[in-house]
Amino acid sequence: MSRWDSLKPEKVPKGSARWSQKPERGGKLQPQKKTEDSLMISYAHFVEQLNLCALIRVDFSNSQQLSIDGFSAEKIAEIVVKDSLVPALSNRDSPEKLLQAACNLCHELFSNPKTCSAIIAPLTADIDQGEESVVANPIGMSLILAIQDRLPQSTLTFTKLLYEIHQRSIADTIAPSMHSLLVFFRNELKQDVTSPTLELLRSVLVTYSSSYKTLKTLLLRKYNSKSLCANCCECCAYIQGTSILLDLFHSKKYTSLVCSCIIAFLNSFPLHIWLDEKSIGSMRLFAQSLKEDIISLIRSIICCFSFDDDLLKLVYVVLSKIPYSDAAHDGLTKEAVKMVEKLVSMVKTEWRENLITCFCDCAGGRPQPNGEISPMVLPMRLWLSDQSSSAFKTFLVESATQKESCSLAIRLIGAIVRTRADFICLLDLKTIVLDNTQKDGMKLVVDFLIGRKECSLECMSNTSASSKFVVTHLNTVMRTSKGSEARHLCLQGYCLLLPVDWAFLIKAGQTPTFLDNLKKSIKQGNNKEKSISFKAIGEMLMRCFTDVDSDICTVGWLTQLCSELEPILEIGLDDSCTPAVAVRSMALFAAGNLAFAVRQRQSENKFVRAVFLNILMEKVCSCIDHSNEKIVGNAIRSIGHIGFLAFHHPDFLTLEPNDHPVQLFLLIIGKLCQKIYQASDCSTISSMTWKERSSAKKHGWGACHALGHVLCCSVATEPHILTKSQTACAAIVSCIKQYESLNEKIIIAAGGALRRIDLSRLELLCHRSGILGTALSSCLNIKLNKKRNVRLQAEVDSIMNHILPIITVLDAEVIIREEATSSSLLWLLYEWMVENLSSGSPFEIFAIALEQAKNLDIRLEQNFASRASCLHRTMLTRKNDQFHDDEI
């Protein structure tokens, strides 16, 4: 038996003591709490061996030294690891018994989650502008390096221990020492290629790959580009440059492990940067070497007679790593295109599921977490653009009309049209859709609509004809289908329609059919159908009010549409009718889109009745306190648009009872302010889970947006409401003030809310409060911090441009009195005002405030006063010139 055979992962039986079989109250299986006896015994045995070899003397006269159960995990890490283990492992004269005792002690330490974390968990070096700087744990680093130094001795216990560490995915400590690990593995594989060796290598590479994204900043800071390149060259030379792994492709025994190792390697490094043609110096030489190695790998893959699952995974990873090249005859790109041709030829001859899956992955079009779809890999895009792919297109269209192959062919065509909607012509699309079942046909139609939405209309031929076919087919299938899957696909299609499609639907008089279909789904369909029906309503409102020509969507037609949608939206927001979370969330989305769309189109605000707006406001407002974060998020978004629409409606403020609109306004701003306080209260945030903090952040910037819309209304400055409105305005400014601890999106949203309020109303909301001074001071401090992103810096400029014309002496005094204010900050303000302001009033305000200030540079007052006088004279001269011009 090979000495590596014992490195295979140990299978834990169900009755094992390592895991408790009954979950605790949290619902997850938890490791059983180990007694401290085993750790104490291991530590005592280790210290005994230390004393025997006289390397490190430890006095056991005090029995408390062995009572490490009373120590914290951090104390154990320092006493046991730093002061005892590392020196013993680093000493070349340590005997085998001592090393064995050290390994046993390490195993006990790593088996305990608390001590394991204390030894190797990364540390936070500092917090810079709310962002943590993470570094490797020095105790863990020293221990891992000491263990790795023992690897060349081929001590079995140390390789087992290292394998255990990698199995625990402890990546933060091994990434910087990748080079020494690869040297060890290269030597081992040259001597004896075995399955456990490859398993250990795969574990190392996968661990390193998962940690690369979080550690790349640390790595680039720790190593310069030249030494980092040398490290990667070693990795590349080991995996690609040598023939060891490539020769194993034809060995069925290790194909899976070899492919996993190479995939982990390719995912570990930013190949799109290293393969860039614009690389210079040593990076260019490295890029060329890397290209040659990948070309060698591709050629080896192409030579394989059959593609199994592991090899197909490798095919996709390799193709996805090929970057765009300006070179017409780039060798790497040409070889990658050949691999696509090999994949296509195998798809044509073998309708295997794994081949279809690999092809679809390469074609892209899959939804991603950010809402976008994954792109098609470059080699496939180049191949499809070539005339040689026309035969494959013909083959797919013919296969899609044959009973035995239609389902898989439609799947392949759908994968392509999601990123290349012009792949098939409209005639072929009609033929395939009409010759297959409603379900399969609708799948292809939805894929086509996704691709058409992603690409520009200029690349599509005969757009009006495609609109006619798509809209008519959706309405027909929706009306005649008895299967829920086909109806669900139809509703998805409605959500993907473009303005040109809605224009055809309206001109063709198919709007009643569309609305009847939606009403039927909302009343009789399942929750999934109801949810997507409301999403379709929201999309239609946005397109018809904002994008479709006004000659088609006339005022009368839009008014009638809003009237027909009122009872549908009431059903969606009714607790008794729609208890499902997804349905309520999409109903709120549709209600918000209705209010937003009407705002964009109308002038007299007559599309929606005041009574219905009142119903919407009450129902949406009640959803702000819902337990589901998606419902809360959509409710906050919708209440801002609905509130703006309602409080600008000529009939809304006259609703009975007389104080009802006022009470509703106070209720809205109270709930929105509460969401802002929850997002900015550090004591509350610290006790939240990660998911709760994320939700609070989203609700915080949504509440800022919504408050900006609501405070734009004239009712906000009514005498009996003004105090509450001023409190809401102060809540917005408090977000800008906490720029060091809050997410930048909240700060940007707060700035946008301030800018949305016109100056005359903002002046009343901030009257004699000094909050504009607080906002301006925070903006100046943000400008001093050059690390802030460009978008935030631009927002700060916009805020200052908006509020400086109405700044008061009280606001200026607030800035001057703040402890953080210095002469440099005021000089920055002066320089910014000189570059951006043409009015002398703000300069005069600051000159007056600085006149009373102490311990500040006297030149500041002089400069502000001088600039104010200069601008006043310039303005007077312009007025006189204009007066003379008028007389002439």
PDB file of C-alpha atoms in Angstrom, residues 122 191 407 431 688 703 741 857:
ATOM      1  CA  PRO A 122      -7.709  36.078   9.471  1.00  0.00           C
ATOM      2  CA  GLN A 191       8.197   9.960  -8.111  1.00  0.00           C
ATOM      3  CA  SER A 407     -37.038  18.809 -27.283  1.00  0.00           C
ATOM      4  CA  THR A 431     -42.141  26.849 -37.975  1.00  0.00           C
ATOM      5  CA  MET A 688     -28.412  42.171  13.668  1.00  0.00           C
ATOM      6  CA  ALA A 703     -36.664  55.399   2.606  1.00  0.00           C
ATOM      7  CA  SER A 741     -20.119  54.271   9.044  1.00  0.00           C
ATOM      8  CA  ASP A 857      -6.588  81.925   9.561  1.00  0.00           C
TER       9      ASP A 857
END
